[in-house]
């Protein structure tokens, strides 16, 4: 996969990264890029899928990445009607069990137990938080994300470097399906935000970039917003596209 160096440097050290997509721009290729990079650095990946099963999400990912993923199925049985039985496709994995999104306390405990059991740094990918907001409030989700991002730092009591026990959280949501009442607190709790949208059709730069990829509809606008420790906000707009080799970017 292509290196998104400018994005990677900008979000380095950020604990909660919010990725907003829409009907015209899908965030999943970007999430998979984060997973690929985390796996290449030896981090453990905790994948929470709300819009499809984890196995479907990982279908096109290399085996080297899949071997480092703990899967949490938040899609198949959100109300617990099937008593949280293991998915047939993930029966051998305890993390393949279906999670009840409507039971906030049990849901959070299951994720926290998985993080506490992991070693070294972790990357949590939450794909489809918009669906979670059908069962829980935005305020609950904000508290959950903050607690999850601090889990590894709190658990590193062995004297090792806390950087080796850092937990980073990457969250995707469908911004065009949510109200400002839900979006604003989630944006506030994040330390970096990537907003994807459809590019202007008349843009010469977009047309040129698309022609090099051979598929115009793969291009989207990406606005990166980062809150620095000083409180200063940095914004940068780029063109993002998915090529056959993965993800490519041009500024």
mmCIF file of N, CA and C in Angstrom, residues 21 48-52 73-79 99-102 107 126-138 140-141 144 171-175 177-178 182 186:
data_model
loop_
_atom_site.group_PDB
_atom_site.id
_atom_site.type_symbol
_atom_site.label_atom_id
_atom_site.label_comp_id
_atom_site.label_asym_id
_atom_site.label_seq_id
_atom_site.Cartn_x
_atom_site.Cartn_y
_atom_site.Cartn_z
ATOM 1 N N UNK A 21 -16.976 9.844 6.680
ATOM 2 C CA UNK A 21 -17.203 9.634 5.258
ATOM 3 C C UNK A 21 -18.648 9.979 4.918
ATOM 4 N N UNK A 48 -13.579 -3.609 15.425
ATOM 5 C CA UNK A 48 -14.995 -3.606 15.785
ATOM 6 C C UNK A 48 -15.795 -3.234 14.540
ATOM 7 N N UNK A 49 -16.598 -4.176 14.042
ATOM 8 C CA UNK A 49 -17.357 -3.945 12.808
ATOM 9 C C UNK A 49 -18.850 -3.828 13.117
ATOM 10 N N UNK A 50 -19.424 -2.706 12.705
ATOM 11 C CA UNK A 50 -20.849 -2.455 12.935
ATOM 12 C C UNK A 50 -21.683 -2.597 11.662
ATOM 13 N N UNK A 51 -21.047 -2.479 10.488
ATOM 14 C CA UNK A 51 -21.803 -2.475 9.231
ATOM 15 C C UNK A 51 -21.666 -3.759 8.431
ATOM 16 N N UNK A 52 -20.777 -4.653 8.861
ATOM 17 C CA UNK A 52 -20.585 -5.946 8.216
ATOM 18 C C UNK A 52 -19.801 -6.830 9.178
ATOM 19 N N UNK A 73 -17.572 -8.833 16.464
ATOM 20 C CA UNK A 73 -18.722 -8.728 15.571
ATOM 21 C C UNK A 73 -19.833 -7.928 16.249
ATOM 22 N N UNK A 74 -19.951 -6.664 15.889
ATOM 23 C CA UNK A 74 -20.995 -5.789 16.427
ATOM 24 C C UNK A 74 -22.141 -5.630 15.424
ATOM 25 N N UNK A 75 -22.136 -6.463 14.394
ATOM 26 C CA UNK A 75 -23.078 -6.332 13.283
ATOM 27 C C UNK A 75 -24.187 -7.379 13.330
ATOM 28 N N UNK A 76 -23.841 -8.622 13.653
ATOM 29 C CA UNK A 76 -24.766 -9.728 13.443
ATOM 30 C C UNK A 76 -25.928 -9.785 14.419
ATOM 31 N N UNK A 77 -25.688 -9.392 15.686
ATOM 32 C CA UNK A 77 -26.728 -9.572 16.699
ATOM 33 C C UNK A 77 -26.700 -8.428 17.712
ATOM 34 N N UNK A 78 -26.995 -7.186 17.304
ATOM 35 C CA UNK A 78 -26.842 -6.031 18.191
ATOM 36 C C UNK A 78 -27.779 -6.031 19.401
ATOM 37 N N UNK A 79 -28.911 -6.725 19.302
ATOM 38 C CA UNK A 79 -29.879 -6.747 20.406
ATOM 39 C C UNK A 79 -29.762 -7.997 21.268
ATOM 40 N N UNK A 99 -21.393 -9.130 19.729
ATOM 41 C CA UNK A 99 -21.545 -8.236 20.862
ATOM 42 C C UNK A 99 -22.908 -7.550 20.827
ATOM 43 N N UNK A 100 -23.489 -7.347 22.017
ATOM 44 C CA UNK A 100 -24.757 -6.639 22.127
ATOM 45 C C UNK A 100 -24.494 -5.139 22.240
ATOM 46 N N UNK A 101 -24.786 -4.401 21.188
ATOM 47 C CA UNK A 101 -24.581 -2.956 21.203
ATOM 48 C C UNK A 101 -25.525 -2.272 22.172
ATOM 49 N N UNK A 102 -26.681 -2.890 22.434
ATOM 50 C CA UNK A 102 -27.679 -2.262 23.297
ATOM 51 C C UNK A 102 -27.321 -2.374 24.776
ATOM 52 N N UNK A 107 -20.904 -4.494 26.764
ATOM 53 C CA UNK A 107 -20.160 -4.204 25.538
ATOM 54 C C UNK A 107 -18.787 -3.608 25.867
ATOM 55 N N UNK A 126 -12.773 1.172 14.881
ATOM 56 C CA UNK A 126 -14.224 1.115 15.042
ATOM 57 C C UNK A 126 -14.838 1.521 13.712
ATOM 58 N N UNK A 127 -15.327 0.555 12.955
ATOM 59 C CA UNK A 127 -15.863 0.836 11.630
ATOM 60 C C UNK A 127 -17.384 0.914 11.693
ATOM 61 N N UNK A 128 -17.899 2.151 11.625
ATOM 62 C CA UNK A 128 -19.344 2.330 11.586
ATOM 63 C C UNK A 128 -19.955 2.759 12.904
ATOM 64 N N UNK A 129 -19.358 3.768 13.569
ATOM 65 C CA UNK A 129 -19.902 4.229 14.848
ATOM 66 C C UNK A 129 -21.312 4.786 14.690
ATOM 67 N N UNK A 130 -21.685 5.190 13.480
ATOM 68 C CA UNK A 130 -23.039 5.708 13.240
ATOM 69 C C UNK A 130 -24.092 4.684 13.656
ATOM 70 N N UNK A 131 -23.791 3.410 13.433
ATOM 71 C CA UNK A 131 -24.725 2.347 13.811
ATOM 72 C C UNK A 131 -24.810 2.220 15.326
ATOM 73 N N UNK A 132 -23.679 2.367 16.001
ATOM 74 C CA UNK A 132 -23.676 2.302 17.468
ATOM 75 C C UNK A 132 -24.554 3.389 18.064
ATOM 76 N N UNK A 133 -24.637 4.525 17.390
ATOM 77 C CA UNK A 133 -25.440 5.638 17.882
ATOM 78 C C UNK A 133 -26.950 5.357 17.806
ATOM 79 N N UNK A 134 -27.323 4.250 17.200
ATOM 80 C CA UNK A 134 -28.727 3.824 17.239
ATOM 81 C C UNK A 134 -29.056 3.231 18.599
ATOM 82 N N UNK A 135 -28.032 2.726 19.309
ATOM 83 C CA UNK A 135 -28.260 2.045 20.588
ATOM 84 C C UNK A 135 -27.763 2.855 21.789
ATOM 85 N N UNK A 136 -26.755 3.719 21.560
ATOM 86 C CA UNK A 136 -26.185 4.500 22.654
ATOM 87 C C UNK A 136 -26.137 5.979 22.257
ATOM 88 N N UNK A 137 -26.062 6.860 23.256
ATOM 89 C CA UNK A 137 -26.011 8.295 22.984
ATOM 90 C C UNK A 137 -24.606 8.720 22.581
ATOM 91 N N UNK A 138 -24.506 9.891 21.983
ATOM 92 C CA UNK A 138 -23.197 10.424 21.602
ATOM 93 C C UNK A 138 -22.329 10.650 22.828
ATOM 94 N N UNK A 140 -22.340 8.922 25.623
ATOM 95 C CA UNK A 140 -21.825 7.620 26.048
ATOM 96 C C UNK A 140 -20.665 7.191 25.155
ATOM 97 N N UNK A 141 -20.814 7.369 23.839
ATOM 98 C CA UNK A 141 -19.760 6.988 22.901
ATOM 99 C C UNK A 141 -18.487 7.790 23.142
ATOM 100 N N UNK A 144 -16.779 6.404 26.186
ATOM 101 C CA UNK A 144 -16.234 5.089 25.852
ATOM 102 C C UNK A 144 -14.952 5.218 25.049
ATOM 103 N N UNK A 171 -11.797 5.798 14.446
ATOM 104 C CA UNK A 171 -13.250 5.628 14.387
ATOM 105 C C UNK A 171 -13.791 6.175 13.073
ATOM 106 N N UNK A 172 -14.591 5.396 12.391
ATOM 107 C CA UNK A 172 -15.259 5.898 11.186
ATOM 108 C C UNK A 172 -16.744 6.064 11.478
ATOM 109 N N UNK A 173 -17.334 7.068 10.862
ATOM 110 C CA UNK A 173 -18.780 7.261 10.962
ATOM 111 C C UNK A 173 -19.291 7.918 9.683
ATOM 112 N N UNK A 174 -20.571 7.736 9.430
ATOM 113 C CA UNK A 174 -21.196 8.296 8.234
ATOM 114 C C UNK A 174 -21.771 9.661 8.603
ATOM 115 N N UNK A 175 -21.010 10.704 8.316
ATOM 116 C CA UNK A 175 -21.374 12.049 8.773
ATOM 117 C C UNK A 175 -22.705 12.525 8.200
ATOM 118 N N UNK A 177 -25.341 10.946 7.875
ATOM 119 C CA UNK A 177 -26.482 10.302 8.535
ATOM 120 C C UNK A 177 -26.709 10.821 9.943
ATOM 121 N N UNK A 178 -25.819 11.699 10.420
ATOM 122 C CA UNK A 178 -25.891 12.158 11.800
ATOM 123 C C UNK A 178 -26.229 13.635 11.883
ATOM 124 N N UNK A 182 -25.048 15.096 17.433
ATOM 125 C CA UNK A 182 -24.218 13.914 17.635
ATOM 126 C C UNK A 182 -22.783 14.135 17.153
ATOM 127 N N UNK A 186 -18.462 14.285 19.301
ATOM 128 C CA UNK A 186 -17.492 13.313 18.805
ATOM 129 C C UNK A 186 -16.283 14.014 18.195
#
